[in-house]
Amino acid sequence: MTAPNKGNKALKMVRRRTGVSVWKAEDWIVWRLRLVLGKKVSRVAAQISWILKKTVEERSQEECLMLSESADLVKELEWRNQRCESLRRRQEEVFDEPETLRKKVWELASAVQSAKHLVVYTGAGISTAASIPDYRGPNGVWTLLHKGKSTCTSDLSDAEPTLTHMAIAQLHACKLVQHVVSQNCDGLHLRSGLSRAAISELHGNMYIEVCTSCSPNREYIRLFDVTERTGLHRHLTGRKCCHCAGDLRDTIVHFGERGILAQPLNWAAAVEAAEKADMILCLGSSLKVLKKYHCLWCMNKPRSRRPKLYIVNLQWTPKDDMAVLKIHGKCDDVLRLLIGELGLEIPAYNRSKDPIFSLAVPLQSGEEASHNRRAVRTAEEVDRSQNGAHQEEDVRGLEACQISAVPPSVGWFGKGCRKHTKRKK
């Protein structure tokens, strides 16, 4: 910037009124001009946007003249409108016609039978049938938070593995699926009977807390949601390790955080499985987060040597163009048809055989009051509750949670997304 002319009346006036130097006065004028011009452009842009909403026949001669005189601005606004429309369409849920769905599932079944090393990537969409909301669907957690609305979640201790969870466990038992990489924190893969070694829970498990003071880290599987007191960058649960008395922390990886735990994230097994895979099946995931994990997509390999990609999701994903097949359907519907095509049966979830009851570590003496979450109920407790004999115990167990009519929100929903949400003024 060259030194301004000291005889400039405007600069002298600004200097006299504000007491700033000539250099700062010039900067102030530039800022002021930009502000005024910006407001003027904004007003013109608002007028043009209103005109563009009309049909050509509805526009007056003056409005047509205004559009012709602001060709660059019209072009910019039209591009923005197209972009917004494209983003809106990506959020829409699309369903394949029944006949189309059956044909696509037949093609998927053929691929599953031919695959030598199939890895399944799962997202929140496989748990919606268990009354656990997804993130980016029409009523998803992040969708509501971005709109400034509150989220309401049911008590996850009542959730059970869905048909999709049980189907995946069956496919693994039949050696058709070699590994499962999950973004979900709900612990339903574990409860479906899937082997711990066969799961990589990249974003943690709500039932698991760990002691990082022990080497190797010591896991504590609980019957309740351990994230009640935790949040973004706050992971201590308030309980202690029974071996070293170190602080226990949850295993959740919130949006904006980096996972540092070996288990239950199991990144090593996930990367190894991806390297060996000749087929990847994505179920119920928007892939907007998973796409950033380049090691899961073998991007270092030539395109011809990368695993074939199959996607089951109702909405657009950033990997659609790379997929051999995209199926627009609910995960339960697709897996039901797939298991039928493969000549298998999906085992029903049996609460009495839920692995979490045998894996769970009881709390230490004095820690019973360290949480207010209801524990996962045994089959006997559910039966008594349904018969009405357990009603009184249910009320006592829910007293701490039912302070209001709104169910308690789990500690990991929406964390890391708050900074993007709309706030009421």
Short mmCIF file of C-alpha atoms in Angstrom, two decimals, residues 141-142 255 411-418:
data_model
loop_
_atom_site.label_atom_id
_atom_site.label_comp_id
_atom_site.label_asym_id
_atom_site.label_seq_id
_atom_site.Cartn_x
_atom_site.Cartn_y
_atom_site.Cartn_z
CA VAL A 141 -29.39 -36.73 15.85
CA TRP A 142 -27.19 -34.35 13.88
CA PHE A 255 -16.79 -36.25 16.51
CA GLY A 411 -23.65 -39.41 26.85
CA TRP A 412 -22.31 -39.87 23.34
CA PHE A 413 -25.20 -38.56 21.20
CA GLY A 414 -24.46 -35.32 19.35
CA LYS A 415 -21.20 -34.58 21.16
CA GLY A 416 -18.75 -32.65 18.97
CA CYS A 417 -21.64 -31.37 16.86
CA ARG A 418 -22.87 -28.66 19.24
#
